CSV table of C-alpha atoms and ligand atoms in Angstrom, one decimal:
chain,number,residue,atom,x,y,z
G,114,MET,CA,80.7,102.7,110.5
G,115,LYS,CA,80.6,106.4,110.8
G,116,ILE,CA,84.3,106.7,110.3
G,117,HIS,CA,84.1,104.8,107.3
G,118,ILE,CA,81.6,106.5,106.1
G,119,VAL,CA,83.1,110.0,106.9
G,120,LEU,CA,86.4,108.5,105.3
G,121,ILE,CA,84.5,107.5,102.1
G,122,THR,CA,83.2,111.4,101.7
G,123,VAL,CA,86.6,112.7,102.4
G,124,VAL,CA,87.8,110.7,99.7
G,125,MET,CA,84.9,111.1,97.1
G,126,PHE,CA,85.5,114.8,97.7
G,127,ALA,CA,89.0,114.7,97.2
G,128,PHE,CA,88.7,113.2,93.7
G,129,PHE,CA,86.0,115.4,92.7
G,130,PHE,CA,87.9,118.3,93.7
G,131,HIS,CA,90.9,116.6,92.4
G,132,LYS,CA,89.4,116.0,88.7
G,133,SER,CA,87.3,119.7,88.6
G,134,GLU,CA,90.0,121.8,89.9
G,135,PHE,CA,93.1,120.5,88.3
G,136,ALA,CA,92.6,117.7,85.8
G,137,GLN,CA,89.8,118.9,83.7
G,138,THR,CA,89.5,115.2,82.5
G,139,GLY,CA,86.0,115.0,81.8
G,140,GLN,CA,84.9,111.6,81.5
G,141,ASP,CA,87.2,108.9,82.7
G,142,ILE,CA,89.2,107.3,80.3
G,143,VAL,CA,89.9,103.7,80.2
G,144,ILE,CA,92.4,101.9,77.6
G,145,ASP,CA,92.3,98.4,77.8
G,146,LYS,CA,95.5,96.2,78.2
G,147,LYS,CA,95.4,94.9,74.6
G,148,THR,CA,95.5,98.5,73.1
G,149,LYS,CA,98.4,99.2,75.6
G,150,GLN,CA,100.6,96.2,74.1
G,151,GLU,CA,99.5,97.0,70.5
G,152,TYR,CA,101.4,100.5,71.2
G,153,ALA,CA,104.2,99.1,73.1
G,154,GLU,CA,104.7,97.1,69.8
G,155,LYS,CA,104.2,99.8,67.7
G,156,VAL,CA,107.2,101.7,69.5
G,157,LYS,CA,109.3,98.8,69.1
G,158,ASP,CA,108.7,98.6,65.4
G,159,ALA,CA,109.4,102.1,65.3
G,160,PHE,CA,112.7,101.9,67.2
G,161,LEU,CA,113.6,99.0,64.4
G,162,HIS,CA,112.5,101.0,61.6
G,163,ALA,CA,114.7,104.0,62.5
G,164,TRP,CA,117.6,101.8,64.1
G,165,ASN,CA,117.7,99.9,60.7
G,166,GLY,CA,117.8,103.3,58.6
G,167,TYR,CA,120.5,104.5,60.9
G,168,LYS,CA,122.7,101.3,60.1
G,169,GLU,CA,122.0,101.6,56.6
G,170,TYR,CA,122.6,105.3,55.8
G,171,ALA,CA,125.0,106.4,58.7
G,172,TYR,CA,127.0,103.3,60.4
G,173,GLY,CA,129.4,104.8,63.2
G,174,MET,CA,128.5,108.2,62.6
G,175,ASP,CA,126.7,110.4,65.2
G,176,ASP,CA,123.6,111.5,63.4
G,177,LEU,CA,121.3,109.9,60.7
G,178,LEU,CA,119.9,112.4,57.9
G,179,PRO,CA,116.8,110.6,57.0
G,180,LEU,CA,115.9,112.7,53.7
G,181,SER,CA,119.0,112.8,52.2
G,182,LYS,CA,119.9,109.3,53.3
G,183,THR,CA,123.4,109.7,54.8
G,184,GLY,CA,125.2,110.5,58.1
G,185,LYS,CA,126.7,113.8,59.8
G,186,ASN,CA,129.4,113.9,62.7
G,187,TRP,CA,128.7,116.8,65.2
G,188,TYR,CA,132.6,117.5,64.9
G,189,ASP,CA,135.7,116.3,63.2
G,190,GLU,CA,135.3,113.1,64.4
G,191,SER,CA,132.6,110.9,65.1
G,192,LEU,CA,131.6,110.1,68.7
G,193,VAL,CA,129.1,107.3,67.8
G,194,MET,CA,126.5,109.4,69.3
G,195,THR,CA,123.2,107.4,68.1
G,196,PRO,CA,124.5,104.1,69.1
G,197,VAL,CA,125.5,105.3,72.4
G,198,ASP,CA,122.0,107.0,73.2
G,199,ALA,CA,120.4,104.2,71.7
G,200,PHE,CA,121.7,101.2,73.4
G,201,ASP,CA,120.1,101.1,76.5
G,202,THR,CA,116.6,101.5,74.9
G,203,MET,CA,117.6,98.3,72.9
G,204,LEU,CA,117.8,97.0,76.4
G,205,LEU,CA,114.5,97.9,77.6
G,206,LEU,CA,113.2,96.7,74.2
G,207,GLY,CA,114.6,93.3,75.0
G,208,MET,CA,116.9,93.9,71.6
G,209,TYR,CA,119.6,91.8,72.9
G,210,GLU,CA,121.2,90.5,69.5
G,211,GLU,CA,120.9,93.9,68.3
G,212,ALA,CA,122.6,95.2,71.3
G,213,GLU,CA,125.7,92.9,71.3
G,214,LYS,CA,126.4,94.1,67.9
G,215,THR,CA,126.2,97.7,68.8
G,216,LYS,CA,128.5,97.2,72.2
G,217,GLU,CA,131.0,96.0,69.4
G,218,LEU,CA,130.4,98.6,67.1
G,219,ILE,CA,131.0,101.0,70.2
G,220,PHE,CA,134.2,99.6,71.2
G,221,GLU,CA,135.8,99.5,68.0
G,222,ARG,CA,134.7,103.0,66.8
G,223,LEU,CA,134.5,105.2,70.0
G,224,HIS,CA,137.4,107.0,71.7
G,225,PHE,CA,138.0,110.3,72.9
G,226,ASP,CA,141.6,111.1,71.9
G,227,HIS,CA,140.6,113.9,69.6
G,228,ASP,CA,142.0,117.3,69.4
G,229,MET,CA,138.6,118.9,69.0
G,230,TYR,CA,136.6,121.2,71.2
G,231,VAL,CA,133.2,119.4,72.2
G,232,SER,CA,130.0,120.7,74.3
G,233,VAL,CA,130.7,119.7,78.2
G,234,PHE,CA,126.8,119.2,78.5
G,235,GLU,CA,126.1,117.5,75.5
G,236,ILE,CA,128.5,115.1,75.6
G,237,THR,CA,127.8,114.5,79.1
G,238,ILE,CA,124.3,113.9,79.1
G,239,ARG,CA,124.5,111.9,76.0
G,240,LEU,CA,127.6,110.0,76.1
G,241,MET,CA,129.0,109.6,79.6
G,242,GLY,CA,125.4,109.1,80.3
G,243,GLY,CA,124.8,106.8,77.9
G,244,LEU,CA,128.0,104.8,78.9
G,245,LEU,CA,127.3,104.7,82.6
G,246,SER,CA,123.8,103.5,82.0
G,247,ALA,CA,125.4,100.9,79.5
G,248,TYR,CA,127.9,99.7,82.2
G,249,THR,CA,125.3,99.4,84.8
G,250,TRP,CA,122.5,97.5,82.7
G,251,ASP,CA,125.3,95.4,80.8
G,252,GLY,CA,127.9,95.0,83.1
G,253,ASP,CA,130.8,95.3,80.5
G,254,GLU,CA,133.7,96.9,82.2
G,255,ARG,CA,134.4,98.8,78.9
G,256,PHE,CA,131.6,100.9,78.9
G,257,LEU,CA,133.0,102.4,82.2
G,258,MET,CA,136.3,102.6,81.0
G,259,LEU,CA,135.1,104.7,78.3
G,260,ALA,CA,132.8,106.9,80.4
G,261,GLU,CA,135.8,107.3,83.2
G,262,ASP,CA,138.3,108.6,80.4
G,263,LEU,CA,135.7,110.8,79.0
G,264,ALA,CA,134.9,112.3,82.2
G,265,VAL,CA,138.8,112.9,83.2
G,266,ARG,CA,138.7,114.8,79.5
G,267,LEU,CA,136.0,117.1,80.6
G,268,LEU,CA,137.5,118.1,84.0
G,269,PRO,CA,139.7,121.1,82.6
G,270,ALA,CA,136.0,122.6,81.9
G,271,PHE,CA,135.7,123.0,85.6
G,272,ASP,CA,138.9,125.3,85.9
G,273,SER,CA,137.3,128.8,85.7
G,274,PRO,CA,137.5,131.6,88.5
G,275,THR,CA,134.1,130.7,89.5
G,276,GLU,CA,134.0,126.8,89.6
G,277,MET,CA,131.3,126.9,87.0
G,278,PRO,CA,132.1,124.8,84.1
G,279,TYR,CA,133.2,126.4,80.5
G,280,LYS,CA,130.9,125.5,77.7
G,281,GLU,CA,133.6,123.9,75.6
G,282,VAL,CA,136.9,121.5,76.4
G,283,ASN,CA,139.0,120.2,73.8
G,284,LEU,CA,139.2,116.7,74.3
G,285,LYS,CA,142.9,116.2,73.8
G,286,THR,CA,144.4,119.2,74.9
G,287,GLY,CA,141.9,120.3,77.8
G,288,GLU,CA,141.9,123.8,76.3
G,289,VAL,CA,138.6,125.4,76.9
G,290,ARG,CA,136.5,128.2,75.5
G,291,ASP,CA,133.3,130.1,75.8
G,292,PRO,CA,132.6,131.5,79.1
G,293,VAL,CA,129.6,132.5,78.4
G,294,SER,CA,127.3,129.5,79.7
G,295,ASN,CA,123.8,129.0,81.2
G,296,PRO,CA,122.5,127.3,84.3
G,297,ALA,CA,121.1,124.3,82.2
G,298,GLU,CA,124.7,123.5,80.8
G,299,ILE,CA,126.5,124.2,84.0
G,300,GLY,CA,124.2,122.2,86.4
G,301,THR,CA,123.4,118.9,84.2
G,302,LEU,CA,126.2,117.5,84.8
G,303,MET,CA,125.7,116.1,88.5
G,304,LEU,CA,124.0,113.3,88.0
G,305,GLU,CA,127.0,111.9,85.4
G,306,PHE,CA,129.7,112.7,87.7
G,307,GLY,CA,128.2,112.1,90.6
G,308,GLN,CA,127.1,108.6,89.3
G,309,LEU,CA,130.8,107.8,88.2
G,310,THR,CA,131.9,108.6,91.9
G,311,MET,CA,129.2,106.1,93.1
G,312,ILE,CA,130.7,103.5,90.6
G,313,THR,CA,134.5,104.2,91.0
G,314,GLU,CA,134.4,105.9,94.8
G,315,SER,CA,136.5,108.6,93.4
G,316,LEU,CA,135.0,111.8,95.2
G,317,MET,CA,136.4,114.5,92.9
G,318,TYR,CA,133.7,113.7,90.3
G,319,TYR,CA,131.0,114.7,92.8
G,320,ASP,CA,132.6,117.4,94.4
G,321,ILE,CA,133.6,119.2,91.1
G,322,ALA,CA,130.4,119.1,89.7
G,323,LYS,CA,128.4,119.8,92.9
G,324,ILE,CA,130.6,123.2,93.3
G,325,GLY,CA,129.8,124.1,89.8
G,326,THR,CA,126.1,123.5,90.1
G,327,LEU,CA,125.7,125.2,93.5
G,328,GLU,CA,127.6,128.5,92.6
G,329,VAL,CA,124.8,129.3,90.2
G,330,LEU,CA,122.5,129.8,93.1
G,331,GLU,CA,125.0,132.1,95.1
G,332,ARG,CA,123.7,134.4,92.1
G,333,VAL,CA,120.3,134.4,92.7
G,334,SER,CA,118.3,137.2,92.3
G,335,GLU,CA,116.5,139.5,95.0
G,336,ILE,CA,113.8,137.3,94.3
G,337,GLY,CA,115.2,134.1,94.2
G,338,LEU,CA,115.2,133.6,90.1
G,339,ILE,CA,118.3,132.6,88.1
G,340,GLY,CA,118.8,134.1,84.3
G,341,THR,CA,119.2,132.5,81.4
G,342,SER,CA,123.1,133.1,80.6
G,343,ILE,CA,126.0,133.6,82.7
G,344,ASN,CA,129.9,134.1,82.4
G,345,VAL,CA,131.8,132.0,84.3
G,346,GLU,CA,134.9,133.7,84.4
G,347,SER,CA,133.1,137.0,86.2
G,348,GLY,CA,130.1,135.4,87.6
G,349,GLU,CA,127.8,138.0,86.1
G,350,TRP,CA,124.9,137.3,84.4
G,351,VAL,CA,124.8,138.1,80.8
G,352,GLU,CA,120.4,137.6,79.9
G,353,GLN,CA,118.5,138.2,82.6
G,354,GLU,CA,115.4,136.4,81.9
G,355,SER,CA,113.7,133.7,84.2
G,356,HIS,CA,112.0,130.9,82.9
G,357,VAL,CA,111.8,127.2,82.6
G,358,SER,CA,112.8,126.8,78.9
G,359,GLY,CA,115.9,125.8,77.1
G,360,MET,CA,119.2,127.3,79.1
G,361,ILE,CA,117.6,126.9,82.3
G,362,ASP,CA,115.6,124.0,82.3
G,363,SER,CA,117.2,121.0,83.2
G,364,TYR,CA,119.1,122.8,85.9
G,365,TYR,CA,116.2,122.3,88.1
G,366,GLU,CA,115.6,118.7,86.8
G,367,TYR,CA,119.2,118.1,88.2
G,368,LEU,CA,118.8,119.8,91.6
G,369,LEU,CA,115.8,117.5,92.2
G,370,LYS,CA,117.0,114.1,90.9
G,371,ALA,CA,121.0,114.9,92.5
G,372,TYR,CA,118.8,114.5,95.6
G,373,LEU,CA,116.7,111.7,94.6
G,374,LEU,CA,119.7,109.8,93.5
G,375,PHE,CA,122.4,110.6,95.9
G,376,GLY,CA,120.2,111.7,98.8
G,377,ASP,CA,122.2,114.8,99.3
G,378,GLU,CA,120.3,117.3,101.4
G,379,ASP,CA,121.8,120.0,99.9
G,380,PHE,CA,120.0,119.8,96.8
G,381,LYS,CA,116.6,119.2,98.2
G,382,ILE,CA,117.1,122.6,100.0
G,383,ALA,CA,118.4,124.3,96.6
G,384,TYR,CA,115.5,122.7,94.7
G,385,GLU,CA,112.8,123.7,96.9
G,386,LYS,CA,114.0,127.2,97.1
G,387,CYS,CA,114.1,127.5,93.4
G,388,ILE,CA,111.0,126.0,92.8
G,389,SER,CA,109.3,128.0,95.3
G,390,ALA,CA,110.7,131.2,93.3
G,391,VAL,CA,109.5,129.9,90.1
G,392,ASN,CA,106.0,129.0,91.2
G,393,GLU,CA,105.7,132.4,92.6
G,394,HIS,CA,107.2,134.7,89.7
G,395,VAL,CA,107.3,132.4,86.7
G,396,ALA,CA,103.9,130.7,87.0
G,397,TYR,CA,101.1,132.3,84.6
G,398,TYR,CA,97.8,131.5,84.8
G,399,HIS,CA,95.9,132.5,81.3
G,400,SER,CA,92.1,131.9,81.8
G,401,ASP,CA,91.8,128.8,83.7
G,402,GLU,CA,95.3,127.6,82.4
G,403,LEU,CA,98.6,127.2,83.9
G,404,TRP,CA,101.2,128.1,82.1
G,405,TYR,CA,105.3,129.6,82.8
G,406,ALA,CA,106.2,132.4,81.3
G,407,HIS,CA,109.3,134.2,80.6
G,408,VAL,CA,110.1,137.1,83.1
G,409,ASP,CA,112.7,139.5,84.3
G,410,MET,CA,114.8,137.9,87.1
G,411,HIS,CA,115.0,140.8,89.6
G,412,THR,CA,111.5,142.1,89.6
G,413,GLY,CA,109.3,139.2,88.1
G,414,GLU,CA,107.6,141.2,85.7
G,415,VAL,CA,106.4,139.4,82.3
G,416,ILE,CA,108.4,139.4,79.5
G,417,GLU,CA,106.7,137.0,77.2
G,418,THR,CA,103.9,134.6,77.5
G,419,GLN,CA,106.0,131.9,75.7
G,420,PHE,CA,106.3,128.4,76.5
G,421,GLY,CA,107.5,125.4,73.9
G,422,SER,CA,108.4,121.8,73.5
G,423,LEU,CA,111.4,121.9,75.9
G,424,ASP,CA,109.1,123.8,78.7
G,425,ALA,CA,107.0,120.5,78.6
G,426,PHE,CA,109.7,118.8,80.8
G,427,PHE,CA,108.4,120.6,83.7
G,428,PRO,CA,104.9,118.6,84.8
G,429,ALA,CA,107.3,115.5,84.8
G,430,VAL,CA,109.8,117.6,87.5
G,431,LEU,CA,106.8,119.1,89.8
G,432,ALA,CA,105.2,115.9,89.8
G,433,LEU,CA,108.5,113.8,90.8
G,434,GLY,CA,108.8,116.6,93.5
G,435,GLY,CA,105.6,115.7,95.0
G,436,ASP,CA,103.7,118.1,93.2
G,437,ILE,CA,101.3,116.1,91.1
G,438,LYS,CA,98.3,118.4,90.9
G,439,ARG,CA,100.6,121.2,89.7
G,440,GLY,CA,102.2,119.1,87.3
G,441,GLU,CA,98.5,117.8,85.8
G,442,LYS,CA,97.1,121.3,85.5
G,443,LEU,CA,100.6,122.0,83.4
G,444,GLN,CA,100.6,119.0,81.5
G,445,GLU,CA,97.0,119.8,80.4
G,446,SER,CA,98.6,123.1,79.0
G,447,CYS,CA,101.2,121.0,77.7
G,448,TYR,CA,98.4,119.0,75.8
G,449,LYS,CA,96.9,121.6,74.4
G,450,MET,CA,99.8,123.1,72.8
G,451,TRP,CA,100.6,119.6,71.0
G,452,ASN,CA,96.8,120.1,69.7
G,453,GLU,CA,96.9,123.4,68.6
G,454,PHE,CA,98.8,122.4,65.5
G,455,GLY,CA,98.2,118.5,65.5
G,456,ILE,CA,102.3,118.5,67.1
G,457,GLU,CA,104.0,121.1,69.2
G,458,PRO,CA,105.8,124.0,68.1
G,459,GLU,CA,109.6,124.8,69.7
G,460,GLN,CA,108.3,127.9,70.8
G,461,TYR,CA,105.0,130.0,71.0
G,462,ASN,CA,103.2,132.3,72.7
G,463,PHE,CA,100.2,130.8,74.7
G,464,VAL,CA,97.9,133.8,74.6
G,465,THR,CA,98.2,135.0,71.0
G,466,LYS,CA,99.2,131.9,69.5
G,467,GLU,CA,101.7,133.6,67.5
G,468,VAL,CA,104.5,131.0,66.6
G,469,TYR,CA,107.8,132.1,67.4
G,470,SER,CA,109.7,129.0,66.6
G,471,PRO,CA,107.6,126.6,64.2
G,472,VAL,CA,109.7,123.4,64.4
G,473,TYR,CA,109.3,120.1,65.9
G,474,LEU,CA,112.9,118.5,66.7
G,475,LEU,CA,111.1,115.0,67.8
G,476,ARG,CA,111.4,116.3,71.4
G,477,PRO,CA,110.6,113.7,74.1
G,478,GLU,CA,109.5,116.4,76.8
G,479,ASN,CA,105.7,116.3,76.7
G,480,ILE,CA,106.0,112.4,76.5
G,481,GLU,CA,108.0,112.1,79.3
G,482,SER,CA,105.6,114.1,81.8
G,483,ALA,CA,102.6,112.0,80.6
G,484,TYR,CA,104.6,109.1,81.6
G,485,TYR,CA,105.8,110.5,84.8
G,486,LEU,CA,101.8,111.4,85.7
G,487,TYR,CA,100.5,108.4,84.2
G,488,HIS,CA,102.8,106.6,86.8
G,489,PHE,CA,101.8,108.9,89.9
G,490,THR,CA,97.8,108.8,88.9
G,491,LYS,CA,97.3,105.5,86.8
G,492,ASP,CA,94.7,107.9,85.1
G,493,ASP,CA,94.6,106.5,81.7
G,494,ARG,CA,94.3,110.1,80.1
G,495,TYR,CA,98.2,110.1,79.8
G,496,VAL,CA,98.3,106.6,78.2
G,497,LYS,CA,96.0,108.5,75.7
G,498,MET,CA,98.1,111.3,75.4
G,499,GLY,CA,101.1,109.2,74.3
G,500,MET,CA,98.7,107.2,71.8
G,501,GLU,CA,97.8,110.5,70.3
G,502,TYR,CA,101.5,112.0,70.4
G,503,TYR,CA,102.8,108.6,69.0
G,504,ASP,CA,100.2,108.6,66.2
G,505,SER,CA,101.1,112.2,65.2
G,506,ILE,CA,104.9,111.4,65.0
G,507,GLU,CA,104.2,108.5,63.2
G,508,LYS,CA,101.6,110.5,60.5
G,509,TYR,CA,104.4,113.5,60.2
G,510,CYS,CA,107.8,112.3,61.0
G,511,LYS,CA,108.0,108.8,59.4
G,512,THR,CA,110.2,108.6,56.5
G,513,ASP,CA,111.1,105.6,54.3
G,514,ILE,CA,114.1,104.8,56.3
G,515,ALA,CA,113.3,106.4,59.3
G,516,TYR,CA,112.0,109.4,61.2
G,517,CYS,CA,112.5,113.3,61.0
G,518,GLU,CA,112.0,116.6,62.3
G,519,LEU,CA,109.6,119.1,60.9
G,520,ALA,CA,110.9,122.3,59.7
G,521,ASP,CA,107.2,123.8,60.3
G,522,VAL,CA,104.4,122.4,62.4
G,523,ARG,CA,102.1,124.4,60.6
G,524,THR,CA,103.0,122.9,57.5
G,525,LYS,CA,104.1,119.7,58.4
G,526,LYS,CA,107.2,120.8,56.2
G,527,GLN,CA,109.7,117.9,56.9
G,528,HIS,CA,113.3,118.7,57.8
G,529,ASP,CA,116.9,116.3,57.5
G,530,ALA,CA,117.4,115.4,60.8
G,531,MET,CA,116.7,113.0,63.2
G,532,GLN,CA,118.6,113.8,66.9
G,533,SER,CA,119.9,110.6,68.9
G,534,PHE,CA,117.6,111.7,71.7
G,535,PHE,CA,114.6,110.4,69.4
G,536,LEU,CA,116.0,107.2,70.0
G,537,ALA,CA,117.4,107.4,73.9
G,538,GLU,CA,114.6,109.2,74.9
G,539,THR,CA,111.4,109.8,72.9
G,540,LEU,CA,110.6,106.0,71.9
G,541,LYS,CA,112.1,104.9,75.4
G,542,TYR,CA,109.1,107.2,77.3
G,543,LEU,CA,106.5,106.1,74.7
G,544,TYR,CA,107.5,102.5,75.4
G,545,LEU,CA,107.5,102.7,79.5
G,546,LEU,CA,104.0,104.6,79.1
G,547,PHE,CA,102.2,101.6,77.4
G,548,GLU,CA,104.7,98.8,78.8
G,549,GLU,CA,104.6,98.9,82.7
G,550,ASN,CA,106.4,95.8,83.2
G,551,THR,CA,110.0,96.3,82.4
G,552,LEU,CA,113.7,96.1,82.8
G,553,PHE,CA,113.8,99.7,84.3
G,554,LYS,CA,111.8,100.1,87.8
G,555,PHE,CA,110.4,103.4,88.4
G,556,ASP,CA,111.4,103.3,91.9
G,557,GLU,CA,114.7,102.0,91.4
G,558,VAL,CA,116.1,104.2,89.2
G,559,ILE,CA,116.6,108.0,88.4
G,560,TYR,CA,117.0,109.0,84.8
G,561,ASN,CA,119.3,111.4,83.5
G,562,THR,CA,118.1,114.1,81.1
G,563,GLU,CA,118.8,112.1,78.1
G,564,ALA,CA,116.5,109.1,79.7
G,565,HIS,CA,119.2,107.1,80.8
G,566,PRO,CA,118.5,105.3,83.9
G,567,PHE,CA,121.2,105.3,87.0
G,568,LYS,CA,120.3,103.1,89.7
G,569,ILE,CA,119.8,104.5,93.2
G,570,PHE,CA,122.2,103.2,95.4
G,571,THR,CA,121.2,102.0,98.7
G,572,PHE,CA,124.0,102.2,101.4
G,573,GLU,CA,123.5,99.9,104.3
U,831,DMJ,C1,118.1,116.2,75.2
U,831,DMJ,O1,119.3,116.3,74.8
U,831,DMJ,C2,117.7,116.6,76.6
U,831,DMJ,O2,116.4,116.1,77.2
U,831,DMJ,C3,117.9,117.9,77.2
U,831,DMJ,O3,117.9,118.1,78.3
U,831,DMJ,C4,117.2,118.8,76.3
U,831,DMJ,N1,117.1,118.6,75.0
U,831,DMJ,C5,116.8,117.5,74.2
U,831,DMJ,C6,115.8,116.6,74.5
U,831,DMJ,O4,114.6,117.7,73.6
């Protein structure tokens, strides 16, 4: 009996400490099942609205331009970006007929034998990631053939003096260009190349991506931080600012996820080292709020109290890495950033509130973090956050044929673009947040940075 009472006291203490110290949630929020289902249905409708717009005005092209009602390709030829990125979301939403038609579009139009330079990072996370996930969940071998053909064409990018990949490679000739890259573009290839190895049993993909990824850490500063950009020929840092924002962000995400997906301890060690340095030198307390700033990678001196929509991936990574409380605390700041203007800016100063980049690109990260935190805490506060995020996207970004970016979150002026990650990630994470019983089971998958779910292999 005594033990029982002590236990209850400990649990209650932990609960109140947790609420007051980190989550600041005030009153408990409860969202009933019906409301969650209604929102899940709304997300399905939003997907269909955007997808129909794409089909009508940009069929077969990379992206839809939702205001001018036309399409655009990233390069000289289409790489069928939006359909590949959107395919596994269709499976998640149960849109099987649409998925069948999309498959045919992909196999009819997509090939990689083009004499053009492409971004190794973007093409890997969106296309290789999308194709590998499509193969996993649909089983059609043609997805795998496309993914492997693409991987082989990207391999020459790793042929640098440091073995860190170049930023761009020509898909036909294998020529490379742009030696100045960054940790995110160098290190956000591991899940895709590693997964290809798991499927094909050809080790070279795993090995080449792993070497490139870990080469970055051969160059950490005296205090364990990495910089914003690096020359892959000389191995010298070009920009020495450290943060969790674009150009570094998914480097950390992939160290953790590579460990979780492949069980490779080298990545666990690397992640833990990086994260403790980041929490020591980049974390920034403003009043009672937790943020991550931009600091000098050698001294840790703060350069800018700057944060933005890309940085909002970090609560998810912290939580997935086991630090749920820190993730919750940071998510409160991300929520605050969103509410500052009714929708989040790309970059702003969290102390002065000055907006450095006013655009909203339909990005998913803030929603993704709400989804992970909901999974780990089961606190409906995060569902409520997701509902509010969805409502503002609906209010400000919806057009008659799809959804569009905002040129300025202060005025809500719309901008003529809808990147493929809106269908691959933003709507996927919203749906996962509102509908718990889905095809992708949290404990069985690891999402790549474009939200393509890879199955965790279990070895006998
Ligand atoms: C996506 O392409 C990926 O999530 C990437 O890691 C960062 N940028 C976009 C979404 O904002």
